[in-house]
Short mmCIF file of N, CA and C in Angstrom, two decimals:
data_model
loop_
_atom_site.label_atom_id
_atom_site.label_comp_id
_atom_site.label_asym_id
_atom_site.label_seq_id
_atom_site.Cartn_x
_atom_site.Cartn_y
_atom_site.Cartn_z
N UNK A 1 -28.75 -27.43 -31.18
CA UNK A 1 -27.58 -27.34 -30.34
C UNK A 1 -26.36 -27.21 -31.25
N UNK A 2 -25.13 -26.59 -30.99
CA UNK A 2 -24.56 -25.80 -32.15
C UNK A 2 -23.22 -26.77 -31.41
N UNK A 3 -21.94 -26.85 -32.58
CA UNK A 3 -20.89 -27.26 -32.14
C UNK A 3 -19.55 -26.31 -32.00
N UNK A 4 -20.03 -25.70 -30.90
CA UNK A 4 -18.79 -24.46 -30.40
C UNK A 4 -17.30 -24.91 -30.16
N UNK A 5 -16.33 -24.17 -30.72
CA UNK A 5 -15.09 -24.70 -30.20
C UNK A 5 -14.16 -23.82 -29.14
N UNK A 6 -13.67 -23.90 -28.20
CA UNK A 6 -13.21 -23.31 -27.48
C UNK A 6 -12.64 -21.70 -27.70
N UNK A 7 -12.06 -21.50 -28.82
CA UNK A 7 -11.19 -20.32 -28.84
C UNK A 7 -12.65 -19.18 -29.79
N UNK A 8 -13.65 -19.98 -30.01
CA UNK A 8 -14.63 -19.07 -30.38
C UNK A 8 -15.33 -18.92 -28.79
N UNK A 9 -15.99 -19.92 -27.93
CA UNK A 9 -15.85 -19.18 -26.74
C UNK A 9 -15.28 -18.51 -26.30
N UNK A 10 -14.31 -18.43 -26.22
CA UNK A 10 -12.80 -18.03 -25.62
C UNK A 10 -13.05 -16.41 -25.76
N UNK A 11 -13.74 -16.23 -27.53
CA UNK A 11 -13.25 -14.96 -28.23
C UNK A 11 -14.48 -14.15 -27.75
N UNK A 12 -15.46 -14.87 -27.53
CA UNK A 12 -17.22 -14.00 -26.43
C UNK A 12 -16.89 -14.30 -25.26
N UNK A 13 -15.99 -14.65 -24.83
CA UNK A 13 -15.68 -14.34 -23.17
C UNK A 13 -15.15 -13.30 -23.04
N UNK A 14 -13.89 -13.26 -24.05
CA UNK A 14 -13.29 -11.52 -24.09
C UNK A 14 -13.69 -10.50 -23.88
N UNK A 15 -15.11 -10.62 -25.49
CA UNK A 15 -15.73 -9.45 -25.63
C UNK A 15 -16.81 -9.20 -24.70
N UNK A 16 -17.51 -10.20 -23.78
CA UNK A 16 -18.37 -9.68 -22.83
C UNK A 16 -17.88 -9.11 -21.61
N UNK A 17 -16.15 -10.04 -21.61
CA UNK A 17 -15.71 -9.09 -20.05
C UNK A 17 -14.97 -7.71 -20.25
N UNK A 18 -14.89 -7.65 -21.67
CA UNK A 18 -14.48 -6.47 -22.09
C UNK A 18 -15.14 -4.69 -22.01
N UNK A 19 -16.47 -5.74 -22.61
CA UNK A 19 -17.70 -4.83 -22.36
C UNK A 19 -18.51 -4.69 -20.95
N UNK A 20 -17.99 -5.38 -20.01
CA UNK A 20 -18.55 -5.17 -18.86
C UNK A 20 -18.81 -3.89 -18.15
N UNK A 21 -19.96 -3.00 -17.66
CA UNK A 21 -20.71 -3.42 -16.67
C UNK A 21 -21.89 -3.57 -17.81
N UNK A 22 -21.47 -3.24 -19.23
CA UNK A 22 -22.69 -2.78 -20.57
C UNK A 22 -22.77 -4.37 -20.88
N UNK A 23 -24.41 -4.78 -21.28
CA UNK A 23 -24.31 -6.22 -21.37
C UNK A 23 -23.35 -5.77 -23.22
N UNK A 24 -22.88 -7.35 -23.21
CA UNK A 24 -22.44 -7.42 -24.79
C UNK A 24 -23.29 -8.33 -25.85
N UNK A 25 -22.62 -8.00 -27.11
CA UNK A 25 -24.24 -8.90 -27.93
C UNK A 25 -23.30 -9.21 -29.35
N UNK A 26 -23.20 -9.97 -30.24
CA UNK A 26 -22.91 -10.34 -31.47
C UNK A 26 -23.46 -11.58 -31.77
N UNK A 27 -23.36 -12.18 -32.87
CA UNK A 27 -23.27 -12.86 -33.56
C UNK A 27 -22.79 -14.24 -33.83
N UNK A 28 -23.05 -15.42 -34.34
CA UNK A 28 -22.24 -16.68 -34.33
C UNK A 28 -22.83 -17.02 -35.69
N UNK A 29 -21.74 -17.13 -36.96
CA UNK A 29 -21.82 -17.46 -38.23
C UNK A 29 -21.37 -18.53 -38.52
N UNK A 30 -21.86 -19.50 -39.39
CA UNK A 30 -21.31 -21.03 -39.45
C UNK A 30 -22.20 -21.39 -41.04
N UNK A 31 -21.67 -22.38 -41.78
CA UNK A 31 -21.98 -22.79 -43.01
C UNK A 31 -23.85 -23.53 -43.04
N UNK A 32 -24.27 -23.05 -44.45
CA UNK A 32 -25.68 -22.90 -43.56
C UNK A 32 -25.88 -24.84 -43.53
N UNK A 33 -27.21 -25.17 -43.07
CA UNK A 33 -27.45 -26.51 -43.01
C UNK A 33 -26.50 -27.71 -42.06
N UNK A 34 -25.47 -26.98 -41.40
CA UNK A 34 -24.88 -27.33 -40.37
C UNK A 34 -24.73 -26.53 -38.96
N UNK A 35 -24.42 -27.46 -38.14
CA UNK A 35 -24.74 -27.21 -36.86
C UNK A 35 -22.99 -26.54 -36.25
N UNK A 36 -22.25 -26.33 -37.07
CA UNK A 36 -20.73 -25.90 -36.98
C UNK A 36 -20.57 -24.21 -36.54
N UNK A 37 -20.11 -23.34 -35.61
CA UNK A 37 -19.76 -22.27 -35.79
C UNK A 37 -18.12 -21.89 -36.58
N UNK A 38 -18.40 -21.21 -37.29
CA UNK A 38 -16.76 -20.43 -37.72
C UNK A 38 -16.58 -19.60 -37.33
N UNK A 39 -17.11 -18.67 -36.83
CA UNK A 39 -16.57 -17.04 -36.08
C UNK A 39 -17.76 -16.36 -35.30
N UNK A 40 -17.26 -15.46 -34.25
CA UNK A 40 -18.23 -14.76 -33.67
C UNK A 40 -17.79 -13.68 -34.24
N UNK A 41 -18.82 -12.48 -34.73
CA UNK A 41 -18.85 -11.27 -35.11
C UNK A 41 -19.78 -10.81 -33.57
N UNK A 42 -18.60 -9.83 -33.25
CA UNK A 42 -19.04 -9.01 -32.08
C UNK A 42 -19.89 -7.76 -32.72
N UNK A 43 -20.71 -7.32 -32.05
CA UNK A 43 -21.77 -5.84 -32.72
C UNK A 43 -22.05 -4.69 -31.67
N UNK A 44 -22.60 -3.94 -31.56
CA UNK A 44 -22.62 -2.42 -30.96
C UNK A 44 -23.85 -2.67 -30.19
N UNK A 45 -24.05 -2.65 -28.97
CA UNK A 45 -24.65 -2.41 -28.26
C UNK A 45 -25.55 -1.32 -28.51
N UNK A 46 -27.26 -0.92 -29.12
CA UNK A 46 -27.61 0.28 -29.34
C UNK A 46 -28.14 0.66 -28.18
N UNK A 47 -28.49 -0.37 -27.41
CA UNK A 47 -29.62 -0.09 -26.31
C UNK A 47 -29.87 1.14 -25.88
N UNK A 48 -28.69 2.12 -25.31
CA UNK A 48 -28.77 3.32 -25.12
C UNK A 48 -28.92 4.39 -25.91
N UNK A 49 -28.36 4.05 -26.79
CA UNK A 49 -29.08 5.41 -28.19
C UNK A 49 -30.42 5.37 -28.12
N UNK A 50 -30.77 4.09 -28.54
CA UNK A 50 -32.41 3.74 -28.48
C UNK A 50 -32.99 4.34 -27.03
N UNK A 51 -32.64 4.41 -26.02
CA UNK A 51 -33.14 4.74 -24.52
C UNK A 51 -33.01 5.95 -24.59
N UNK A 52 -31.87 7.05 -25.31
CA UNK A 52 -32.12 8.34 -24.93
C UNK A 52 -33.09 8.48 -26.09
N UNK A 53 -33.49 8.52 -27.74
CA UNK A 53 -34.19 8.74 -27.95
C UNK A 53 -35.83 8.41 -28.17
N UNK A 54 -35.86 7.20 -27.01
CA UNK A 54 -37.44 6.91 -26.93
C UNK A 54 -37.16 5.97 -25.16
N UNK A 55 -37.06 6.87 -24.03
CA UNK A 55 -37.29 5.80 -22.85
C UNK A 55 -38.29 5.17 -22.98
N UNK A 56 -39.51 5.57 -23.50
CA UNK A 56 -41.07 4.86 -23.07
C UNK A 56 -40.50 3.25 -23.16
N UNK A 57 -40.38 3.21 -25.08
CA UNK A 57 -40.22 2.26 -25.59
C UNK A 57 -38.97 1.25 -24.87
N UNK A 58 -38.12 2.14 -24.41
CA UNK A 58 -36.83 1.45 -24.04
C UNK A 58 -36.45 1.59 -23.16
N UNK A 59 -36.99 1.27 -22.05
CA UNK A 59 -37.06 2.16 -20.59
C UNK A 59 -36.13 1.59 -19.92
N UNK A 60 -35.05 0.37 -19.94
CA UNK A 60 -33.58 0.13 -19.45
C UNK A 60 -32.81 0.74 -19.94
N UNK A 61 -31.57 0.72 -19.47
CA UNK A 61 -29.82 0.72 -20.46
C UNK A 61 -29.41 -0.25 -20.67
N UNK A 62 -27.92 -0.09 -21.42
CA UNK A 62 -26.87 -1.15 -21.79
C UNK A 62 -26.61 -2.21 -20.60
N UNK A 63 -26.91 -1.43 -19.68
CA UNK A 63 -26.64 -2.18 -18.56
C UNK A 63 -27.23 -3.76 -17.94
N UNK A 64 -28.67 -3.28 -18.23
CA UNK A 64 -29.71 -4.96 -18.46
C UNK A 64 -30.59 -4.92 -19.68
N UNK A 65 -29.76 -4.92 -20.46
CA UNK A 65 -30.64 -5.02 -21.81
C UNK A 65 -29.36 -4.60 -22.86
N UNK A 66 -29.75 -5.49 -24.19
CA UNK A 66 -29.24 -5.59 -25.57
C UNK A 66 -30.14 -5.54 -26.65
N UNK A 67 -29.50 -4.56 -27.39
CA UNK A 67 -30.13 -4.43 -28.76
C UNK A 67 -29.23 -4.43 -30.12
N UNK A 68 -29.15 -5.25 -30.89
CA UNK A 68 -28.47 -4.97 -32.26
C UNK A 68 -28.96 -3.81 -33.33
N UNK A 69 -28.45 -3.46 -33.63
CA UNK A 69 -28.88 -2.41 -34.64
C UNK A 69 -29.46 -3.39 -36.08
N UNK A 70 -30.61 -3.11 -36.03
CA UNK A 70 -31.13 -3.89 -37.58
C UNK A 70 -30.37 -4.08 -38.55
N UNK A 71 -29.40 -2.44 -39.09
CA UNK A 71 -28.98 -2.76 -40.05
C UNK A 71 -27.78 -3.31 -39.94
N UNK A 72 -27.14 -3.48 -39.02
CA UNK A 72 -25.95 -4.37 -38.38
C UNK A 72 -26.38 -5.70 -38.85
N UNK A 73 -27.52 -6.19 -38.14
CA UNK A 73 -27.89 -7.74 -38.63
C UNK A 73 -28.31 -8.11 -39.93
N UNK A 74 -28.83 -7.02 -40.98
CA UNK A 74 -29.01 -7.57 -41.79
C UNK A 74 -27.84 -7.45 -43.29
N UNK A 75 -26.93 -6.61 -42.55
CA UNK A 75 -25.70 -6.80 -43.56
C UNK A 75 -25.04 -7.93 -42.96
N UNK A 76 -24.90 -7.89 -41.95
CA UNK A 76 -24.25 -9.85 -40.91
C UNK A 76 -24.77 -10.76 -41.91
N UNK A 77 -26.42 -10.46 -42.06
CA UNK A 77 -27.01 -11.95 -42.65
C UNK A 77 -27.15 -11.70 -44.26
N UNK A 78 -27.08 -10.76 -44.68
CA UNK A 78 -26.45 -10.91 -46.09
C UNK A 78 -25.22 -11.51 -46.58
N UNK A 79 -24.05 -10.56 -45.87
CA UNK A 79 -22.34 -11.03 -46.11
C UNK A 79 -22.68 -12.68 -46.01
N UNK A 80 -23.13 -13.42 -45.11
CA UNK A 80 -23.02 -14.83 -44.58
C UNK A 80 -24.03 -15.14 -45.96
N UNK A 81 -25.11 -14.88 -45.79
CA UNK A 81 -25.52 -15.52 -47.27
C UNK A 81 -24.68 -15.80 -48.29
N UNK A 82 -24.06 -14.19 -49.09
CA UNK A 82 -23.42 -15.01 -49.97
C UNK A 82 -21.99 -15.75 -49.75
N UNK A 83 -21.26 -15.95 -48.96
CA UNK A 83 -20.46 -16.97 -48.65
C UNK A 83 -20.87 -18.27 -47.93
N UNK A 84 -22.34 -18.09 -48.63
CA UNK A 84 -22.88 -19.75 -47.85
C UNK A 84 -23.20 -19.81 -46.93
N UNK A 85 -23.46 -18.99 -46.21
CA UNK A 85 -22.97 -18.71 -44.32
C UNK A 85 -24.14 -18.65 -44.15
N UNK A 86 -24.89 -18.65 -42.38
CA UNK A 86 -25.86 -18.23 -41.96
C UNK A 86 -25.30 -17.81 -40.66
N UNK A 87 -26.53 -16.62 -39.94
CA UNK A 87 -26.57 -16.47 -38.37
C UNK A 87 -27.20 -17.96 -37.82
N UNK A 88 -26.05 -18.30 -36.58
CA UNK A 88 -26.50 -19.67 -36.01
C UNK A 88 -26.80 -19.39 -34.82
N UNK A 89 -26.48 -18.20 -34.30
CA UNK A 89 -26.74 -17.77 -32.66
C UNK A 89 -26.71 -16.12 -32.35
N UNK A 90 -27.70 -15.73 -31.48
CA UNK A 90 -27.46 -14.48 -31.03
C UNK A 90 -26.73 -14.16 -29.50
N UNK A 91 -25.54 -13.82 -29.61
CA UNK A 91 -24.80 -13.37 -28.37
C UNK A 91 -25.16 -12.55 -27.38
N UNK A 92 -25.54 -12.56 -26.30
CA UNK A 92 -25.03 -11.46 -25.74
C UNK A 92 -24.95 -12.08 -23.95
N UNK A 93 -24.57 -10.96 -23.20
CA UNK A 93 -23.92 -10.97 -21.68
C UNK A 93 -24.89 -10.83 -21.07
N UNK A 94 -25.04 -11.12 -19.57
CA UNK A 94 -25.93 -10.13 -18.40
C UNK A 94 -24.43 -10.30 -17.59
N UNK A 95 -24.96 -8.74 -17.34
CA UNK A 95 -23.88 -8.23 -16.07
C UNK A 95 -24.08 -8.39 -14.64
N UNK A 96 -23.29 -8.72 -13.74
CA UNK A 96 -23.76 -9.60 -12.43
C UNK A 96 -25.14 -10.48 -12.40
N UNK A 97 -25.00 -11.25 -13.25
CA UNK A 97 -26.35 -12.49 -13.12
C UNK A 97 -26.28 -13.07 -13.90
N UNK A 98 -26.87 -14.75 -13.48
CA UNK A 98 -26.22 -15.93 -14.10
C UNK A 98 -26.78 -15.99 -15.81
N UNK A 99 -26.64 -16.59 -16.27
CA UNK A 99 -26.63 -16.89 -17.72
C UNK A 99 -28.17 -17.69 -18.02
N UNK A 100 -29.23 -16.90 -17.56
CA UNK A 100 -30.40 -17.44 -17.60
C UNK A 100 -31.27 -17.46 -18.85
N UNK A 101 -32.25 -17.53 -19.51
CA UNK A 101 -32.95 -16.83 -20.40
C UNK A 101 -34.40 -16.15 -19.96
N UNK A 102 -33.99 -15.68 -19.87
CA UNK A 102 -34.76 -14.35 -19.06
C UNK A 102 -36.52 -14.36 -19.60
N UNK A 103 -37.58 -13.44 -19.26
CA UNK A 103 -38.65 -13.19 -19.87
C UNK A 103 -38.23 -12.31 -21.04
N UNK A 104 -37.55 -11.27 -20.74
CA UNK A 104 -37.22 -10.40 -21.83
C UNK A 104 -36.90 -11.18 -23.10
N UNK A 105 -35.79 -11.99 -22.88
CA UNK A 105 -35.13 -12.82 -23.97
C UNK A 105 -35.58 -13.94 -24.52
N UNK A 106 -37.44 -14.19 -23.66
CA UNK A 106 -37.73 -15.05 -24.61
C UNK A 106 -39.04 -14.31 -25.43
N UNK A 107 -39.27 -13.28 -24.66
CA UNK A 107 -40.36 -12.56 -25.64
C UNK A 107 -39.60 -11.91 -26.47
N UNK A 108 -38.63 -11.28 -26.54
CA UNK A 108 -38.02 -11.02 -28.25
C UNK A 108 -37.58 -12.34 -29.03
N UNK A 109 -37.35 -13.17 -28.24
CA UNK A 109 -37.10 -14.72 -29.40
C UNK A 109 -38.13 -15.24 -29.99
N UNK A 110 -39.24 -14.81 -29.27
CA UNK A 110 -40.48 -15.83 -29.68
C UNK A 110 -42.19 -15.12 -29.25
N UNK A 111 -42.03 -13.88 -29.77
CA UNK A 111 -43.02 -13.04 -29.58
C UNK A 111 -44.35 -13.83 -29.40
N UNK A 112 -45.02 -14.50 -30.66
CA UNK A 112 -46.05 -15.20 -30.62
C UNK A 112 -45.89 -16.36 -30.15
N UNK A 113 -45.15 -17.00 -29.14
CA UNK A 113 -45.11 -18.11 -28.77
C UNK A 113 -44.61 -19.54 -29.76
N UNK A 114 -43.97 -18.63 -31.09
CA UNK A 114 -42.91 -19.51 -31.94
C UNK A 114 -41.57 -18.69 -31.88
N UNK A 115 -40.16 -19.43 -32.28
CA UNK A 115 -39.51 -18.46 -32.55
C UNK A 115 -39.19 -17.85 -33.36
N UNK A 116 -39.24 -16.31 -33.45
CA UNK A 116 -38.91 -15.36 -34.45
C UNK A 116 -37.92 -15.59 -35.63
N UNK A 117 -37.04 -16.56 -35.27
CA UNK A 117 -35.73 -17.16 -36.33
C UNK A 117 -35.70 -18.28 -36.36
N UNK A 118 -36.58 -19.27 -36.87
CA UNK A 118 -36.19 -20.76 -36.77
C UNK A 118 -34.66 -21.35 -36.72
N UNK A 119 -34.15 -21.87 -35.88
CA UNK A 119 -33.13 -22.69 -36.40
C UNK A 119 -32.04 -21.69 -36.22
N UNK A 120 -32.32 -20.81 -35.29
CA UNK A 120 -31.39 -19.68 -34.37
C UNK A 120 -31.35 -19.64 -33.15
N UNK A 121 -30.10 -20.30 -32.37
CA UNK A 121 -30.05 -20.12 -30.70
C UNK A 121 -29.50 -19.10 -30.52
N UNK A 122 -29.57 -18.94 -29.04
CA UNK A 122 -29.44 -17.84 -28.30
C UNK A 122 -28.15 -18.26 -27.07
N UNK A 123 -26.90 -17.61 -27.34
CA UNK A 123 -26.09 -17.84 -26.46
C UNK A 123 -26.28 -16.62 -25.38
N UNK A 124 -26.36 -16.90 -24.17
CA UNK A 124 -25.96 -16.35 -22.64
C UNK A 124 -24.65 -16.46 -21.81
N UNK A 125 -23.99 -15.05 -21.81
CA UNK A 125 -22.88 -15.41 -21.30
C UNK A 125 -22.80 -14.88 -19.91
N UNK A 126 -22.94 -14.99 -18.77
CA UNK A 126 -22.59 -14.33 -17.56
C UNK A 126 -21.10 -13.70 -17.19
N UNK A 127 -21.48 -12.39 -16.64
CA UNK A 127 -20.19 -11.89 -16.31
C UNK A 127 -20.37 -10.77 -15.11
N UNK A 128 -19.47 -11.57 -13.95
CA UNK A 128 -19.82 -10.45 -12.37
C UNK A 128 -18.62 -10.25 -12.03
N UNK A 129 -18.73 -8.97 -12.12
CA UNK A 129 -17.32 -8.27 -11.71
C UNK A 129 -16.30 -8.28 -13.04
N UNK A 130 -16.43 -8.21 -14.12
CA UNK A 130 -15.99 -8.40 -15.29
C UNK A 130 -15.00 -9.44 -15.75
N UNK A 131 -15.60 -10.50 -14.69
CA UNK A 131 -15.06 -11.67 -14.96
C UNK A 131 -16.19 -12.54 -15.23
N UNK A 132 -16.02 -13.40 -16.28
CA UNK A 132 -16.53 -14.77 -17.06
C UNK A 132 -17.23 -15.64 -15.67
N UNK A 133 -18.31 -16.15 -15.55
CA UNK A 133 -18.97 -17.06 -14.67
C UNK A 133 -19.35 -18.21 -15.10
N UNK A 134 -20.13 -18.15 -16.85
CA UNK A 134 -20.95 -19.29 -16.95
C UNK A 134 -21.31 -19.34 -18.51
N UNK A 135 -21.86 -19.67 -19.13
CA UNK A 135 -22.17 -19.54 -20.61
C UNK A 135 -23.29 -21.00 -20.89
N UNK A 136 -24.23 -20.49 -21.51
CA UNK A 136 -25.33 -21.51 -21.85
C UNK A 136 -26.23 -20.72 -23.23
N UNK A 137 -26.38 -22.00 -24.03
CA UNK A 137 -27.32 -21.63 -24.84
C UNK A 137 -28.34 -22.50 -24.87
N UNK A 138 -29.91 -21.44 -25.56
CA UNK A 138 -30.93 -21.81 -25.40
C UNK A 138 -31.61 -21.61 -27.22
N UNK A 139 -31.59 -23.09 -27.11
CA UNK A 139 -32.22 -23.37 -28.68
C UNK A 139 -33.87 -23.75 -28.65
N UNK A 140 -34.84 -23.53 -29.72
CA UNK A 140 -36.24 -23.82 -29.72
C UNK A 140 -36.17 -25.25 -29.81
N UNK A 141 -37.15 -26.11 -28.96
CA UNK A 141 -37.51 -27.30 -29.16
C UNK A 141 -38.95 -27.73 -29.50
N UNK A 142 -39.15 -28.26 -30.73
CA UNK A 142 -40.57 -28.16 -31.16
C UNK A 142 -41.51 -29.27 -30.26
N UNK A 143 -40.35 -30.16 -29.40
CA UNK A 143 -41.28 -31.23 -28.44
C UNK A 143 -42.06 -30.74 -27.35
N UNK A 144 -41.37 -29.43 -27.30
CA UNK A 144 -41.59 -29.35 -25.58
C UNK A 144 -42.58 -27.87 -26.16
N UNK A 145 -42.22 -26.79 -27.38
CA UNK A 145 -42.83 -25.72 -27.97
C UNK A 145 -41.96 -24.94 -26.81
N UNK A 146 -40.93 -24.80 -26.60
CA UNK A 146 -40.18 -23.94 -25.32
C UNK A 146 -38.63 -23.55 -26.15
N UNK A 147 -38.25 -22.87 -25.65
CA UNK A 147 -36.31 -22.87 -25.22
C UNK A 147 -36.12 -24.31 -24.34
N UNK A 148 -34.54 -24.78 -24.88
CA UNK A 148 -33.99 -25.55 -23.42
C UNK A 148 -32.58 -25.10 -23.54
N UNK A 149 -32.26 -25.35 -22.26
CA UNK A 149 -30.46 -25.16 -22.10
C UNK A 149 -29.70 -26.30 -22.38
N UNK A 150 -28.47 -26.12 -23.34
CA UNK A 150 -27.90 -26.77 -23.14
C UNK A 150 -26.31 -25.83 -22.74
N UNK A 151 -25.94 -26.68 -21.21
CA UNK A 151 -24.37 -25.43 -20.59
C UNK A 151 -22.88 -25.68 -21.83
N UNK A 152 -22.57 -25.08 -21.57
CA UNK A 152 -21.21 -25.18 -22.64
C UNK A 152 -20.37 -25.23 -21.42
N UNK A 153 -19.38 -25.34 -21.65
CA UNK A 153 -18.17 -26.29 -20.55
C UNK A 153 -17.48 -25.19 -20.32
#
């Protein structure tokens, strides 16, 4: 469970009602071995590039579904390396619907039934009508072997 401070919410409320009706997606960087955020790095929505050149594979849009571009995340998680830093959360929106964690969002978190990033939550931000509704994140708990929510205020 991560210790968010308001004006970094504040700053993924922006960018998801900004990006509305397209879900939005970035980043939450904080010093590693603590539970602190320092900044959200907002990122590019690929979903639709990816959808026009392979529907099979990617058979939504921006619209209910997020994708980071790999090499987006792994220069994110380099830069943060060497300033000490780590990824502490992955961002993103659903557009008209509540701030759930979805099937989608837990089979890319946790393909084999662990999660893919130890010691990486997943923030959900809701936004209907391109206004802000709700915000919750969902961190791995090794008691339960699940996600749980905890709501942010």
């Amino acid at each position: 469970m991560l210790t968010l401070c308001q004006s970094t919410l504040d700053e993924i409320i922006r960018h998801s009602e900004l990006k509305y009706p397209h879900e939005a997606c970035g980043l939450l960087i904080g010093p590693k071995e603590q539970k602190t955020v320092t900044r959200f790095i907002a990122c590019k929505n690929i979903y639709d590039t990816m959808h026009a050149k392979d529907p099979t594979t990617y058979p939504r849009t921006s619209k209910t579904a997020y994708l980071i571009d790999s090499l987006d995340y792994q220069k994110i998680a380099r830069e943060a390396h060497e300033s000490n830093e780590e990824i502490k959360s992955v961002v993103h929106s659903h557009t008209d619907h509540d701030a759930y964690f979805s099937d989608e969002d837990r089979l890319v978190a946790a393909p084999w039934g662990e999660p893919l990033f130890p010691g990486i939550s997943y923030i959900v931000i809701s936004v209907w009508n391109q206004k802000f509704k709700e915000a919750n994140e969902y961190y791995w708990d090794d008691r339960v072997k699940d996600f749980v929510v905890n709501r942010l205020p």
